[in-house]
């Protein structure tokens, strides 16, 4: 016997639609849209996360908060989920992101700081030595995994990790 999905029940658990397209939700999502369409907001992924960086975010959907720590790519959130939310191919990149630094970065304001560099296991962060300036931070996007380890160590909270291409996401029914 095939058991159908009770859409009204699913909608009840789903809560209100999110308003923020670029929020970083979870690694290895089939798509951001699949989360909005199929997540029941059961919070199993939140409980499973070994670094406790997943919280209930905008619209009640799970959301990564790198101010709490980094993603170790343990995949426990994927294993905990019973809905059609995550990709079947976990060998692919966990997300398509861009890591940027805001103008509040201490180095950009001529104050010596290299806190982020030490936190980056893949050495995606480097510092360029210039005449008449303290060394300036550079991020090599090709080497950046989006682990978020650099975010919480920045004394200025100047590092941001954002989803690339949110153009196909539909929110707000
Ligand atoms: S992969 Fe692991 S550390 Fe990263 S969000 Fe999922 S459970 Fe948390
Ligand atoms: S475990 Fe799956 S269904 Fe439950 S909140 Fe996380 S993503 Fe949504
Ligand atoms: S998010 Fe990117 S730049 Fe930051 S620590 Fe992780 S790999 Fe390095």
PDB file of N, CA and C and ligand atoms in Angstrom, residues 26-28 45 48-54 64 70-78 95, ligand 1:
ATOM      1  N   UNK A  26      21.982  24.440   5.207  1.00  0.00           N
ATOM      2  CA  UNK A  26      22.643  23.190   5.592  1.00  0.00           C
ATOM      3  C   UNK A  26      23.564  22.749   4.459  1.00  0.00           C
ATOM      4  N   UNK A  27      24.601  21.962   4.773  1.00  0.00           N
ATOM      5  CA  UNK A  27      25.448  21.423   3.705  1.00  0.00           C
ATOM      6  C   UNK A  27      24.721  20.302   2.959  1.00  0.00           C
ATOM      7  N   UNK A  28      25.123  20.054   1.727  1.00  0.00           N
ATOM      8  CA  UNK A  28      24.630  18.958   0.883  1.00  0.00           C
ATOM      9  C   UNK A  28      23.121  18.990   0.651  1.00  0.00           C
ATOM     10  N   UNK A  45      18.187  17.487  12.715  1.00  0.00           N
ATOM     11  CA  UNK A  45      19.538  17.895  12.268  1.00  0.00           C
ATOM     12  C   UNK A  45      20.195  18.803  13.311  1.00  0.00           C
ATOM     13  N   UNK A  48      21.560  16.655  15.964  1.00  0.00           N
ATOM     14  CA  UNK A  48      22.634  15.756  15.513  1.00  0.00           C
ATOM     15  C   UNK A  48      23.959  16.468  15.291  1.00  0.00           C
ATOM     16  N   UNK A  49      23.942  17.757  15.058  1.00  0.00           N
ATOM     17  CA  UNK A  49      25.162  18.470  14.652  1.00  0.00           C
ATOM     18  C   UNK A  49      26.238  18.405  15.729  1.00  0.00           C
ATOM     19  N   UNK A  50      27.404  17.872  15.363  1.00  0.00           N
ATOM     20  CA  UNK A  50      28.444  17.638  16.384  1.00  0.00           C
ATOM     21  C   UNK A  50      29.069  18.929  16.890  1.00  0.00           C
ATOM     22  N   UNK A  51      28.969  20.005  16.136  1.00  0.00           N
ATOM     23  CA  UNK A  51      29.526  21.269  16.614  1.00  0.00           C
ATOM     24  C   UNK A  51      28.434  22.264  17.033  1.00  0.00           C
ATOM     25  N   UNK A  52      27.192  21.813  16.963  1.00  0.00           N
ATOM     26  CA  UNK A  52      26.049  22.625  17.433  1.00  0.00           C
ATOM     27  C   UNK A  52      25.972  23.992  16.754  1.00  0.00           C
ATOM     28  N   UNK A  53      26.196  23.986  15.435  1.00  0.00           N
ATOM     29  CA  UNK A  53      26.148  25.256  14.700  1.00  0.00           C
ATOM     30  C   UNK A  53      24.837  25.440  13.942  1.00  0.00           C
ATOM     31  N   UNK A  54      23.936  24.443  14.043  1.00  0.00           N
ATOM     32  CA  UNK A  54      22.645  24.582  13.362  1.00  0.00           C
ATOM     33  C   UNK A  54      21.624  25.093  14.383  1.00  0.00           C
ATOM     34  N   UNK A  64      22.600  27.540   9.398  1.00  0.00           N
ATOM     35  CA  UNK A  64      23.950  27.491   9.965  1.00  0.00           C
ATOM     36  C   UNK A  64      24.288  28.834  10.601  1.00  0.00           C
ATOM     37  N   UNK A  70      32.395  25.893  13.715  1.00  0.00           N
ATOM     38  CA  UNK A  70      32.633  25.533  12.316  1.00  0.00           C
ATOM     39  C   UNK A  70      31.933  24.231  11.935  1.00  0.00           C
ATOM     40  N   UNK A  71      31.779  24.044  10.639  1.00  0.00           N
ATOM     41  CA  UNK A  71      31.256  22.778  10.114  1.00  0.00           C
ATOM     42  C   UNK A  71      32.430  21.836   9.865  1.00  0.00           C
ATOM     43  N   UNK A  72      32.361  20.641  10.446  1.00  0.00           N
ATOM     44  CA  UNK A  72      33.415  19.640  10.255  1.00  0.00           C
ATOM     45  C   UNK A  72      33.080  18.706   9.096  1.00  0.00           C
ATOM     46  N   UNK A  73      31.936  18.937   8.455  1.00  0.00           N
ATOM     47  CA  UNK A  73      31.467  18.110   7.336  1.00  0.00           C
ATOM     48  C   UNK A  73      31.315  16.645   7.764  1.00  0.00           C
ATOM     49  N   UNK A  74      30.843  16.462   8.988  1.00  0.00           N
ATOM     50  CA  UNK A  74      30.655  15.111   9.546  1.00  0.00           C
ATOM     51  C   UNK A  74      29.468  14.384   8.923  1.00  0.00           C
ATOM     52  N   UNK A  75      28.561  15.119   8.307  1.00  0.00           N
ATOM     53  CA  UNK A  75      27.364  14.584   7.644  1.00  0.00           C
ATOM     54  C   UNK A  75      26.329  14.014   8.608  1.00  0.00           C
ATOM     55  N   UNK A  76      26.440  14.324   9.895  1.00  0.00           N
ATOM     56  CA  UNK A  76      25.454  13.803  10.855  1.00  0.00           C
ATOM     57  C   UNK A  76      24.075  14.427  10.639  1.00  0.00           C
ATOM     58  N   UNK A  77      24.063  15.670  10.146  1.00  0.00           N
ATOM     59  CA  UNK A  77      22.774  16.308   9.843  1.00  0.00           C
ATOM     60  C   UNK A  77      22.081  15.562   8.703  1.00  0.00           C
ATOM     61  N   UNK A  78      22.860  15.143   7.729  1.00  0.00           N
ATOM     62  CA  UNK A  78      22.298  14.412   6.586  1.00  0.00           C
ATOM     63  C   UNK A  78      21.706  13.084   7.061  1.00  0.00           C
ATOM     64  N   UNK A  95      28.338  22.824  -0.471  1.00  0.00           N
ATOM     65  CA  UNK A  95      27.551  24.010  -0.829  1.00  0.00           C
ATOM     66  C   UNK A  95      28.326  24.883  -1.790  1.00  0.00           C
TER      67      UNK A  95
HETATM   68  S1  LIG B   1      28.029  18.365   8.506  1.00  0.00           S
HETATM   69 FE1  LIG B   1      28.238  17.968  10.726  1.00  0.00          FE
HETATM   70  S2  LIG B   1      29.182  19.827  11.599  1.00  0.00           S
HETATM   71 FE2  LIG B   1      28.397  20.355   9.527  1.00  0.00          FE
HETATM   72  S3  LIG B   1      26.303  21.161   9.885  1.00  0.00           S
HETATM   73 FE3  LIG B   1      26.075  18.960   9.450  1.00  0.00          FE
HETATM   74  S4  LIG B   1      26.103  17.959  11.478  1.00  0.00           S
HETATM   75 FE4  LIG B   1      26.940  20.062  11.744  1.00  0.00          FE
END
